[in-house]
Tab-separated table of C-alpha atoms in Angstrom:
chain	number	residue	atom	x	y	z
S	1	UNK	CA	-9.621	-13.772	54.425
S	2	UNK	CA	-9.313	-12.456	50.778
S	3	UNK	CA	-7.554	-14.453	48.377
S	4	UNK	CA	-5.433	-11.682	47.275
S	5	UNK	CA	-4.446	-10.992	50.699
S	6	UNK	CA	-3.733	-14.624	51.015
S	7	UNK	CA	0.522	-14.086	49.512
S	8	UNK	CA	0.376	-10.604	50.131
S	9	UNK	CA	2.710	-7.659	48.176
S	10	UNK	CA	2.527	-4.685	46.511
S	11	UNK	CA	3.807	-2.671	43.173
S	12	UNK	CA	3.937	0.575	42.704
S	13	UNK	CA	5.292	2.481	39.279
S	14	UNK	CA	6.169	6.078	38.808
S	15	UNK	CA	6.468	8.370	35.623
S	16	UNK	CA	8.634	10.841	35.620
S	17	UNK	CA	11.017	13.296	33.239
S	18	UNK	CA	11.695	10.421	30.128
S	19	UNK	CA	11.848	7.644	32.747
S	20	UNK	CA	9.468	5.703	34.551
S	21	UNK	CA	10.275	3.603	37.816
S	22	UNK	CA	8.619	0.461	38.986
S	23	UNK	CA	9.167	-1.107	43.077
S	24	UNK	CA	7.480	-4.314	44.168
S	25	UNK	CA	8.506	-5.943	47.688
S	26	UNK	CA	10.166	-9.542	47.829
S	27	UNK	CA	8.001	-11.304	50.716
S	28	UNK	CA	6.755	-15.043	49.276
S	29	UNK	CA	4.344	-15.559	52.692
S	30	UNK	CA	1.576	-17.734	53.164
S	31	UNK	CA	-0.544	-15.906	55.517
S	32	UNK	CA	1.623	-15.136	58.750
S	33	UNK	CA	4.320	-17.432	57.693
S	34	UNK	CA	7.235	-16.028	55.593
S	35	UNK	CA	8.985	-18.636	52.954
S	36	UNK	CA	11.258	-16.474	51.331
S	37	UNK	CA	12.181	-12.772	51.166
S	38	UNK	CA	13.650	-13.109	47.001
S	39	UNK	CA	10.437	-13.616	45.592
S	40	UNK	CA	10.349	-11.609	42.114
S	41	UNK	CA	7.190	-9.857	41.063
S	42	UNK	CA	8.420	-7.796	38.305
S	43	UNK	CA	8.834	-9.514	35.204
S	44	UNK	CA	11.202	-7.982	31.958
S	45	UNK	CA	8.665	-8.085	29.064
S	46	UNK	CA	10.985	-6.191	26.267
S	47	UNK	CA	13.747	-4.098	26.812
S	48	UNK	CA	12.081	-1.266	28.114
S	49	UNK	CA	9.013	-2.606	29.331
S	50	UNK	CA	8.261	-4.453	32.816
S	51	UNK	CA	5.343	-5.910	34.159
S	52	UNK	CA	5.013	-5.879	38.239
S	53	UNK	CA	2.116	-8.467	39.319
S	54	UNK	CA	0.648	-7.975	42.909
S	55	UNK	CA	-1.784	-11.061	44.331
S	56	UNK	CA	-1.987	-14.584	44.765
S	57	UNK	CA	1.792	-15.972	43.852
S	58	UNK	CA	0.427	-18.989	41.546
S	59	UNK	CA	-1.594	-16.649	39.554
S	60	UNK	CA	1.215	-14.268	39.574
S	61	UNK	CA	3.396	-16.983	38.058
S	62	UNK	CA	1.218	-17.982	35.733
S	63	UNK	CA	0.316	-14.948	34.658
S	64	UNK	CA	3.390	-13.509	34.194
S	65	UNK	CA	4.664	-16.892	32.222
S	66	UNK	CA	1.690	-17.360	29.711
S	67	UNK	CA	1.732	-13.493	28.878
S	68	UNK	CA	5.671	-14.084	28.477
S	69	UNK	CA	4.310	-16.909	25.811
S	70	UNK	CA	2.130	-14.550	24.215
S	71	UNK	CA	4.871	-11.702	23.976
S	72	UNK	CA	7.323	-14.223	22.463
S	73	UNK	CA	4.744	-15.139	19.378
S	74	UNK	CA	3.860	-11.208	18.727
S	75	UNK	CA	7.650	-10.121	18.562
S	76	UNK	CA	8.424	-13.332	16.362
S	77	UNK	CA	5.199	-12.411	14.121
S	78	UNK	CA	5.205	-8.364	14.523
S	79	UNK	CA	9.139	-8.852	14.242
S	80	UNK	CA	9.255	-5.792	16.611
S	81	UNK	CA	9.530	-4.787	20.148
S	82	UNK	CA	5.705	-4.262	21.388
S	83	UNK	CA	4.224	-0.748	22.420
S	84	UNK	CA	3.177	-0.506	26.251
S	85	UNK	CA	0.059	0.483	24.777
S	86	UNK	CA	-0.479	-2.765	22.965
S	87	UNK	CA	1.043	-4.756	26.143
S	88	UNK	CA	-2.003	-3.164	28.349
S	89	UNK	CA	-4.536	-4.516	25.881
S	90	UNK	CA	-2.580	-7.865	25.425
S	91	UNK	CA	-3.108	-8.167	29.505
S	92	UNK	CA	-6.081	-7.051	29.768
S	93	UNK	CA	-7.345	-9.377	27.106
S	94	UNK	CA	-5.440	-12.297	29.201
S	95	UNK	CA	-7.042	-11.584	32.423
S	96	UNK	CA	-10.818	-11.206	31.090
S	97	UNK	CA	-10.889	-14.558	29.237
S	98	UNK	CA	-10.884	-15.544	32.694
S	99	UNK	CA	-14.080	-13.167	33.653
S	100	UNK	CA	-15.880	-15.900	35.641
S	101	UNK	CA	-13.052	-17.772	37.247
S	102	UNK	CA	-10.222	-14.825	37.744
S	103	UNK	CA	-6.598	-14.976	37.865
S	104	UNK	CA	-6.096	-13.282	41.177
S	105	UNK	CA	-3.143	-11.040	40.139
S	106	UNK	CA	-3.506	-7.247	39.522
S	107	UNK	CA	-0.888	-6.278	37.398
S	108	UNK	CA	0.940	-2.919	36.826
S	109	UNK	CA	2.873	-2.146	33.578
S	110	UNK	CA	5.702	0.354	33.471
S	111	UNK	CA	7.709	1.048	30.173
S	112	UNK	CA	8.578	3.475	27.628
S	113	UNK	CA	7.538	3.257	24.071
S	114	UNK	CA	10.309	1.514	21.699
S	115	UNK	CA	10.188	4.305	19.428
S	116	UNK	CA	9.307	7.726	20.743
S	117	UNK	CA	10.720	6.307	24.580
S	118	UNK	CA	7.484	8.564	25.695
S	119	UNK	CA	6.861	6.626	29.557
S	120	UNK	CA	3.759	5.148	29.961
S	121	UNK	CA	2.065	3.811	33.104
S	122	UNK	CA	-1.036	1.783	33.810
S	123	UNK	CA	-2.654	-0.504	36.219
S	124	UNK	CA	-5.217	-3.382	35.352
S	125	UNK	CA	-7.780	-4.961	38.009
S	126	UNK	CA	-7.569	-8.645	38.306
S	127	UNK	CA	-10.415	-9.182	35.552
S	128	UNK	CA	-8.669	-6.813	32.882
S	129	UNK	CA	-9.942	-3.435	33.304
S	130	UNK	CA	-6.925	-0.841	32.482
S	131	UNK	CA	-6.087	2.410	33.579
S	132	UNK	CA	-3.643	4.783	32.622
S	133	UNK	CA	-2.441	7.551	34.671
S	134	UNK	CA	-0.101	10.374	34.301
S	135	UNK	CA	0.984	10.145	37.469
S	136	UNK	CA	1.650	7.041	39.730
S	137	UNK	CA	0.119	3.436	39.559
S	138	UNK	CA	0.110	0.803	42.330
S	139	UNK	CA	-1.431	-2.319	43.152
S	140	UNK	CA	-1.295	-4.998	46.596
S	141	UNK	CA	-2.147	-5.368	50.252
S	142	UNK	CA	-1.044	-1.947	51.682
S	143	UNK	CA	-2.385	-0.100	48.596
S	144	UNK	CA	-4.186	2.490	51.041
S	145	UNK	CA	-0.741	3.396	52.696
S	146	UNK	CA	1.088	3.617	49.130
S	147	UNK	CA	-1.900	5.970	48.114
S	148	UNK	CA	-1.430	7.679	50.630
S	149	UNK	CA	2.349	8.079	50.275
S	150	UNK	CA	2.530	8.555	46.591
S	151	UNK	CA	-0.278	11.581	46.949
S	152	UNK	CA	1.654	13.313	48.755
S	153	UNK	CA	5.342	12.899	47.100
S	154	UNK	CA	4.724	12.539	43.992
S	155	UNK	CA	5.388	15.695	41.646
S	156	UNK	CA	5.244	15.618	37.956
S	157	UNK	CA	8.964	15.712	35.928
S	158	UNK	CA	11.017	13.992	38.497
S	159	UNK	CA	13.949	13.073	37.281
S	160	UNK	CA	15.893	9.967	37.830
S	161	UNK	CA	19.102	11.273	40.337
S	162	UNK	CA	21.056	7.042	39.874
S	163	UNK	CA	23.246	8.660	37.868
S	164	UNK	CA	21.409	7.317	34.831
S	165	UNK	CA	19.583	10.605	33.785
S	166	UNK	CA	21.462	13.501	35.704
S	167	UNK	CA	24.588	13.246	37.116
S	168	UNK	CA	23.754	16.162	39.824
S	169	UNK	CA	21.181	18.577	39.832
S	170	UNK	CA	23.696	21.777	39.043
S	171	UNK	CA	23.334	24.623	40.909
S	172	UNK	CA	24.906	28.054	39.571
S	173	UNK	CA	25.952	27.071	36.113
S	174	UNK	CA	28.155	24.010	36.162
S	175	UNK	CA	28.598	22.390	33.102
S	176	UNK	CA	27.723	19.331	31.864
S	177	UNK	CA	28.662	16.549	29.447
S	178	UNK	CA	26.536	14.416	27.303
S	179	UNK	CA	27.818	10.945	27.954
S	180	UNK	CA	24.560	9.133	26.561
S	181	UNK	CA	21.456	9.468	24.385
S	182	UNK	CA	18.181	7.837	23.905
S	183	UNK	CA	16.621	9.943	21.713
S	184	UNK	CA	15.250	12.380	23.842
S	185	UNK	CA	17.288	15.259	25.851
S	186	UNK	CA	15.041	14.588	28.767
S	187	UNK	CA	16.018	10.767	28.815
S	188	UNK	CA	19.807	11.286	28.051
S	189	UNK	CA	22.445	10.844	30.599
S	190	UNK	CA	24.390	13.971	31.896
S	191	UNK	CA	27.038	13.906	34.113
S	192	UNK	CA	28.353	17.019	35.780
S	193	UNK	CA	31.628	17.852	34.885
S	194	UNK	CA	32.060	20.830	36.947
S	195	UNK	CA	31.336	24.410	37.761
S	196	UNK	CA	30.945	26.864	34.921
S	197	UNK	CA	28.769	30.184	33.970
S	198	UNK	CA	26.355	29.295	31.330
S	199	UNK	CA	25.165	31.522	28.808
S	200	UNK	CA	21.703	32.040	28.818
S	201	UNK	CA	18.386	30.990	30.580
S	202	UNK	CA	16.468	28.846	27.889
S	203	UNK	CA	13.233	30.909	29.091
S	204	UNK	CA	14.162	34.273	29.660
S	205	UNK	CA	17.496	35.196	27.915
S	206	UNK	CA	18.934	36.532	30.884
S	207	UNK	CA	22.464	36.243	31.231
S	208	UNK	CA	23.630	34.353	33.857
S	209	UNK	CA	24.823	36.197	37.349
S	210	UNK	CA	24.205	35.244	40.624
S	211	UNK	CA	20.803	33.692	39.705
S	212	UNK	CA	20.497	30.218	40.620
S	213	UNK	CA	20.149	27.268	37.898
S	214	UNK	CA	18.645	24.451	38.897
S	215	UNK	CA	18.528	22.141	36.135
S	216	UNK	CA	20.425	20.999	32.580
S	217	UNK	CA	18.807	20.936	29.655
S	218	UNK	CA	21.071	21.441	27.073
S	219	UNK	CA	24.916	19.761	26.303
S	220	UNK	CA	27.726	21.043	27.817
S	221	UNK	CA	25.681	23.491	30.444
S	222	UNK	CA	24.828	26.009	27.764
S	223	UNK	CA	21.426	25.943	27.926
S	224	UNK	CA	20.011	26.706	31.577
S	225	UNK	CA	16.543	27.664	33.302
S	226	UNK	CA	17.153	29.254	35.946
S	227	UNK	CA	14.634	29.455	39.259
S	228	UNK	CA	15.944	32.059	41.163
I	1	UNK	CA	0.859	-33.488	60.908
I	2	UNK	CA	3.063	-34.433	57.964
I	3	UNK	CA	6.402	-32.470	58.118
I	4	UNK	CA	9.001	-32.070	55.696
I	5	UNK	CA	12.202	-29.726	55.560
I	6	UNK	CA	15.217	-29.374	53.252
I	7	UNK	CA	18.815	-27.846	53.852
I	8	UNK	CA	20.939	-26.606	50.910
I	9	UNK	CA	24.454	-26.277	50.917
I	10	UNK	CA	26.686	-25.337	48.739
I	11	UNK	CA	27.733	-28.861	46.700
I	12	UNK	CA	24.750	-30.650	48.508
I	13	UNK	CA	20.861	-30.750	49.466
I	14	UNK	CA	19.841	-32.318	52.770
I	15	UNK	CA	15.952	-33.573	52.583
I	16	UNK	CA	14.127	-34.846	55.494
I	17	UNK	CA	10.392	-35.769	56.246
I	18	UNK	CA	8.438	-37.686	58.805
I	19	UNK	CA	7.889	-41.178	58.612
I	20	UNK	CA	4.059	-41.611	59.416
I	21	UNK	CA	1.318	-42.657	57.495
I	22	UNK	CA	-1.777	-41.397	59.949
I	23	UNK	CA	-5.659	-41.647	58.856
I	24	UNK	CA	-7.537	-39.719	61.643
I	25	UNK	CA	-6.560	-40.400	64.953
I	26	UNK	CA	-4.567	-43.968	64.429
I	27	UNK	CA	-1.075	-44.453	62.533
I	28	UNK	CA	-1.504	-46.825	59.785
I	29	UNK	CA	2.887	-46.650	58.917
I	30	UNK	CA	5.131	-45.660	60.938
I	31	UNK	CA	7.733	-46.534	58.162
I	32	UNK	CA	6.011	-44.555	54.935
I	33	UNK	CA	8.619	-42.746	52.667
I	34	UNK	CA	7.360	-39.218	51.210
I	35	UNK	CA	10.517	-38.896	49.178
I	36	UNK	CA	9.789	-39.975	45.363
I	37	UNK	CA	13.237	-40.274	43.367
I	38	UNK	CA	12.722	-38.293	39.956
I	39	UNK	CA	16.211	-39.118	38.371
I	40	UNK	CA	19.058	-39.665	39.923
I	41	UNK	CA	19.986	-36.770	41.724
I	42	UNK	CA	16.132	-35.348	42.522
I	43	UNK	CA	13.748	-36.023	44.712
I	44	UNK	CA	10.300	-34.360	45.281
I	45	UNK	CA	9.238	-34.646	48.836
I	46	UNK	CA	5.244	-34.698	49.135
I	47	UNK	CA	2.478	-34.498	51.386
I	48	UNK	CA	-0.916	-33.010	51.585
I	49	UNK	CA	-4.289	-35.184	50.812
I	50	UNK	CA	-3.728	-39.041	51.200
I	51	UNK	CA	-4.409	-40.235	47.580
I	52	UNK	CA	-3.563	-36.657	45.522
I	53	UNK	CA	0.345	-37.214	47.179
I	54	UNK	CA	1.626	-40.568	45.158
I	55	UNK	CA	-0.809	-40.230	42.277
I	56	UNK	CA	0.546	-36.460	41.532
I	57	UNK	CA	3.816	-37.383	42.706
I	58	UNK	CA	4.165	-40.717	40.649
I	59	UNK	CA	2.984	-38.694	37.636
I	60	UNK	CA	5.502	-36.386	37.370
I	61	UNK	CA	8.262	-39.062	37.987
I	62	UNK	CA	6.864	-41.328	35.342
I	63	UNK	CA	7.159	-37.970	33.182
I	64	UNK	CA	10.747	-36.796	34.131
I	65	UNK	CA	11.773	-40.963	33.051
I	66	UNK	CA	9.552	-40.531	29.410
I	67	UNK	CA	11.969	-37.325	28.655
I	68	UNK	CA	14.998	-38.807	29.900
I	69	UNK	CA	13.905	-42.161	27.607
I	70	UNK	CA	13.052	-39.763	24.747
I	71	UNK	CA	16.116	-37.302	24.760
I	72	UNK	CA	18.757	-39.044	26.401
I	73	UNK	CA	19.138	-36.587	29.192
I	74	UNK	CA	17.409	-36.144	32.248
I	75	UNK	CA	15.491	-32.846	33.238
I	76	UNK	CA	17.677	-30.355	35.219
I	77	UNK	CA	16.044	-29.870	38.954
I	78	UNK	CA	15.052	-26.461	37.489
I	79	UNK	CA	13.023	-27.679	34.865
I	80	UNK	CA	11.677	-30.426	36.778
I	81	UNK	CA	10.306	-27.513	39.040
I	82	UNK	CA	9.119	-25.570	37.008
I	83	UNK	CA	7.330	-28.944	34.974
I	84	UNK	CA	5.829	-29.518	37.932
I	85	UNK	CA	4.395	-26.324	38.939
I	86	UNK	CA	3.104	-26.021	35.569
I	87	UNK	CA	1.170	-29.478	35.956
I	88	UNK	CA	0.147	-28.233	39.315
I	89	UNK	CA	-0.775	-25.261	38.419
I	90	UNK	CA	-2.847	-26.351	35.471
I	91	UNK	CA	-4.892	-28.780	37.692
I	92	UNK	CA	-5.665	-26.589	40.415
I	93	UNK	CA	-8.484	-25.100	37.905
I	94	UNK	CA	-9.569	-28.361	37.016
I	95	UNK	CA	-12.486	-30.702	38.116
I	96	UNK	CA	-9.486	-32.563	39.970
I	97	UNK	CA	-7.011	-30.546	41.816
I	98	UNK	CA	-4.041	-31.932	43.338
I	99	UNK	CA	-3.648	-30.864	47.131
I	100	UNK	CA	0.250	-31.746	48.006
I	101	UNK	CA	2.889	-29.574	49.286
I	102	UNK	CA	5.958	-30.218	47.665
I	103	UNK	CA	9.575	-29.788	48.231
I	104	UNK	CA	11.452	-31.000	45.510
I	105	UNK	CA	15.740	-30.863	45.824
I	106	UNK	CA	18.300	-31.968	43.083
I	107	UNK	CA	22.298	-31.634	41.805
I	108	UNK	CA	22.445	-30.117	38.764
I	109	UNK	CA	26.015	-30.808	37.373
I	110	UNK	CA	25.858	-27.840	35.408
I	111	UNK	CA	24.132	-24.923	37.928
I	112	UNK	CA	24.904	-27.363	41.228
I	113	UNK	CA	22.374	-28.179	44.214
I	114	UNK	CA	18.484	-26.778	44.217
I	115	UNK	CA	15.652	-26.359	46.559
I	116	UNK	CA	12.215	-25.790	45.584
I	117	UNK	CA	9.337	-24.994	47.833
I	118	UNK	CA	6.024	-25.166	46.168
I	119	UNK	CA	2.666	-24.697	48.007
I	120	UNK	CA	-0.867	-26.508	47.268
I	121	UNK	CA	-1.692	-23.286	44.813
I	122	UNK	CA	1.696	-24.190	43.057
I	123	UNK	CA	3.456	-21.131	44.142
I	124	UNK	CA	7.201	-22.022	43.425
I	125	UNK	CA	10.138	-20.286	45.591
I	126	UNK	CA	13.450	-21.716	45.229
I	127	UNK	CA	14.811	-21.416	48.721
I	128	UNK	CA	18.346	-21.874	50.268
I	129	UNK	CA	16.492	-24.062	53.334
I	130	UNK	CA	12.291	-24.360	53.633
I	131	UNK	CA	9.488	-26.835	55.528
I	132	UNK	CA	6.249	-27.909	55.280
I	133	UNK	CA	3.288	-28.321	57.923
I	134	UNK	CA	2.637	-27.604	61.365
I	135	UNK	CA	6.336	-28.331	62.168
I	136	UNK	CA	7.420	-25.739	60.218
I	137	UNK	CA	6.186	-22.908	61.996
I	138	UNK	CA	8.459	-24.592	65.137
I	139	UNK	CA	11.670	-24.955	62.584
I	140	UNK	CA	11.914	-22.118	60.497
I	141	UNK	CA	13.187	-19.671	63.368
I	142	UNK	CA	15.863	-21.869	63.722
I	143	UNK	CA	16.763	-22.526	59.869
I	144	UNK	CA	16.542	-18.568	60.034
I	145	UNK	CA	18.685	-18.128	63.155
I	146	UNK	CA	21.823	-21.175	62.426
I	147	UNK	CA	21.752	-21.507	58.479
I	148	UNK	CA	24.552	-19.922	56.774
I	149	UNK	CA	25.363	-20.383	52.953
I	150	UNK	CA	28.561	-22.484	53.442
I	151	UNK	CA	27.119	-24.688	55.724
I	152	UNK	CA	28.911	-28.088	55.957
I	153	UNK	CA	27.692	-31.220	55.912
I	154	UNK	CA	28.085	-32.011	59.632
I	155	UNK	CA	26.722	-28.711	60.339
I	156	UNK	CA	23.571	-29.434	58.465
I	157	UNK	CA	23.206	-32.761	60.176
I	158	UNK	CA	23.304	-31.045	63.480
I	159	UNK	CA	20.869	-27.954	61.935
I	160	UNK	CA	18.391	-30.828	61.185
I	161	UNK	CA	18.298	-32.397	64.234
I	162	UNK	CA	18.269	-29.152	66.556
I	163	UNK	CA	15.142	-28.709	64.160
I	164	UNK	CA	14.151	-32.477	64.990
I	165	UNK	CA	14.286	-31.760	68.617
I	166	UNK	CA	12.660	-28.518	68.775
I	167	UNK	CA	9.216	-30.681	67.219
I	168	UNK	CA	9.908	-32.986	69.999
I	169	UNK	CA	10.119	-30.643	72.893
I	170	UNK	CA	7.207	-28.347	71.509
I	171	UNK	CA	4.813	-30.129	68.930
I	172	UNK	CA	1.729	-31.760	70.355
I	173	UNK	CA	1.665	-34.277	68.115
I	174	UNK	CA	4.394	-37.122	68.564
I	175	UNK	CA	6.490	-37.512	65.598
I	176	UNK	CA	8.929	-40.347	66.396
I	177	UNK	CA	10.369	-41.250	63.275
I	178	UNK	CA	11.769	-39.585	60.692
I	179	UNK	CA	14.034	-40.552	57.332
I	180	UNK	CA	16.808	-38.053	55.774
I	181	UNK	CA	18.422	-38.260	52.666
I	182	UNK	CA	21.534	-35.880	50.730
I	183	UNK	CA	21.773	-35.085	47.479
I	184	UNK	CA	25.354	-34.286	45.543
I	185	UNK	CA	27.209	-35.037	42.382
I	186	UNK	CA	27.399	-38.530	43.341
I	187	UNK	CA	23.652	-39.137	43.702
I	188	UNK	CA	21.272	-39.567	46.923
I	189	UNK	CA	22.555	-41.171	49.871
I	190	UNK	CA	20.472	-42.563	53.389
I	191	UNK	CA	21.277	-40.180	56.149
I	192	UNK	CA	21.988	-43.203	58.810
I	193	UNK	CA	22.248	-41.170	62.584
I	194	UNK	CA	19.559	-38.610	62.831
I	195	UNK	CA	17.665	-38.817	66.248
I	196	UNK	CA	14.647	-41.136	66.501
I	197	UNK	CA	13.756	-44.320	65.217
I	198	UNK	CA	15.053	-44.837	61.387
I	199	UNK	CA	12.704	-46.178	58.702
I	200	UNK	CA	13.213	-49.805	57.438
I	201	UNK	CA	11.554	-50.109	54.506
């Protein structure tokens, strides 16, 4: 019986087009026994940065409370909002100090950076060893099945459809409204206002006509790539 | 087997553990009371390893009294949690780890009732009913099945001893006696009519 299979869960995070997206399941079991289905395993670390611990639950706790401790003291001393970047190495750091007696938590770290809001995900072991990928990260009991699920769905620049980043995937030039900005056109919010011709596709110059636009990328549905 | 379970309702908690004090195959107590009063309106519920239950347990009361002496106010049932996960925690990579299962319940004037389940490891879930021990693999089907988040007093009563017989009808091992307590704004009260014989300590 393996002591992180002892509490049992799993996190998975997801990059995408500006955005990233992190899941973790609520089951707080001891072995075949359920005690609660609430149990939270992703932590807020800074306003765009999470942390999602799989594992034992005491070590995810802890973890999750003493790096909380440590992320208090940078902001107060850095007086700024810490880079994911920085927040791998901070956990990492954490985790090895324990090399010979382990906190048995493998954490994954989802966020964008405070500045540039470029996404940014990575995955630690339970001794500190990171790794970033461009694509998906995940950690827990049924890792093999979430491999094998995120392998074959995941595609690079998804974008988020909650009604935070697109309002509707447009077909055949509806317009759009920019309702919200972070900086980047590919992490604003749109929200689709309606059916409209736009003017030009951003990669060819053609005029629009009965091709078919599939996504926004500009304000008010004038600028338009269109994929068929 | 030690067994403990606790009931929250909406303006009250309902606590309840076995009564017996066993050391291998004989009953030393049949009167023992697992329920340590923190303050006022909490109590921490513990069993696990014979010595490791009233020395950890005493600890953290004697604790929860020095901040209550030193700042005039006594510890929310959240933070008295959370203290005592972090003591738990902190010992389980000791020389001298604690093992005690713990469920610790309190009124909070402020946020209202609280029930904490926290394991050996010092895993903390607040929960709106949990158990401990063999009895609660019997108990929580039924918690699951009856338990509703209004549920009244009476109801609980009757919750707890539906739980109380199902041990009875299906547990090998024969635990007669049990002691209950509630917990509201007014403080803890003795639960006087659940089934079995009722401890007189």
């Amino acid at each position: 019986m393996s002591i992180l299979a002892y509490n049992g869960g799993a996190v998975l995070a997801m990059r995408g087009r500006g955005c990233v997206a992190i899941a973790a399941d609520r089951r707080f079991g001891i072995q075949a026994q359920t005690v609660s289905t609430d149990c939270q395993r992703i932590f807020p670390m800074g306003q765009r940065l999470l942390l999602g611990l799989a594992g034992l639950a005491t070590d995810v706790q802890s973890v999750a409370q003493r790096l909380k401790f440590r992320l208090n003291l940078y902001e107060l001393k850095e007086g700024r909002q810490i880079k994911p970047q920085t927040f791998m190495s901070m956990v990492s750091n954490l985790l090895y100090e324990r090399r010979f007696g382990p906190y048995y938590a493998e954490p994954v770290i989802a966020g964008l950076d405070p500045v540039s809001l470029e996404p940014f995900i990575c995955s630690l072991d339970l001794i500190g060893c990171p790794m970033v990928t461009q694509d998906f990260v995940l950690s827990g009991t049924c890792s093999e099945q979430m491999y094998g699920m995120c392998e074959s769905l995941w595609e690079p620049d998804m974008v988020s459809d909650t009604g935070d980043s697109w309002g509707q995937l447009g077909t055949r030039g509806d317009s759009w409204e920019h309702v919200g900005t972070c900086g980047d056109m590919w992490g604003d919010s749109w929200d689709c206002l309606g059916a409209a011709a736009p003017s030009r596709c951003m990669a060819c110059a053609s005029p629009s006509g009965s091709q078919t636009w599939s996504v926004a990328l500009g304000t008010a549905g004038d600028t338009w790539r269109h994929v068929g | 087997m030690e067994y403990l379970i606790g009931i929250q309702g909406p303006d009250y908690v309902l606590v309840a553990a076995d009564t017996v004090a066993a050391t291998s195959i004989i009953q030393m107590k049949h009167d023992h009371d697992k329920m340590f009063k923190m303050s006022e309106k909490i109590l921490l519920l513990c069993v696990g390893e014979p010595g490791d239950t009233v020395q950890f347990a005493e600890y953290i009361q004697k604790n929860v009294q020095l901040y209550k002496m030193r700042n005039g106010y006594e510890l929310s049932p959240t933070a008295a949690a959370n203290f005592t996960r972090r003591n738990l925690a902190d010992y389980l990579r000791s020389r001298t780890p604690y093992h005690v299962n713990l469920l610790l319940a309190g009124y909070d004037d402020h946020e209202g009732p609280a029930l904490y389940y926290m394991d050996y490891l010092a895993a903390l879930a607040k929960t709106p009913f949990a158990a401990h021990g063999y009895g609660a693999f019997l108990t929580l089907s039924i918690l699951d099945r009856y338990y509703k988040p209004g549920i009244t007093r009476e109801e609980a009563v009757d919750l707890l001893k539906q739980c109380l017989e199902e041990l009875k009808k299906r547990f090998i091992l024969n635990l007669t006696s049990f002691n209950a307590r509630f917990i509201d704004k007014e403080g803890i009260h003795e639960v006087d009519n659940i089934p079995l014989a009722k401890v007189e300590s």
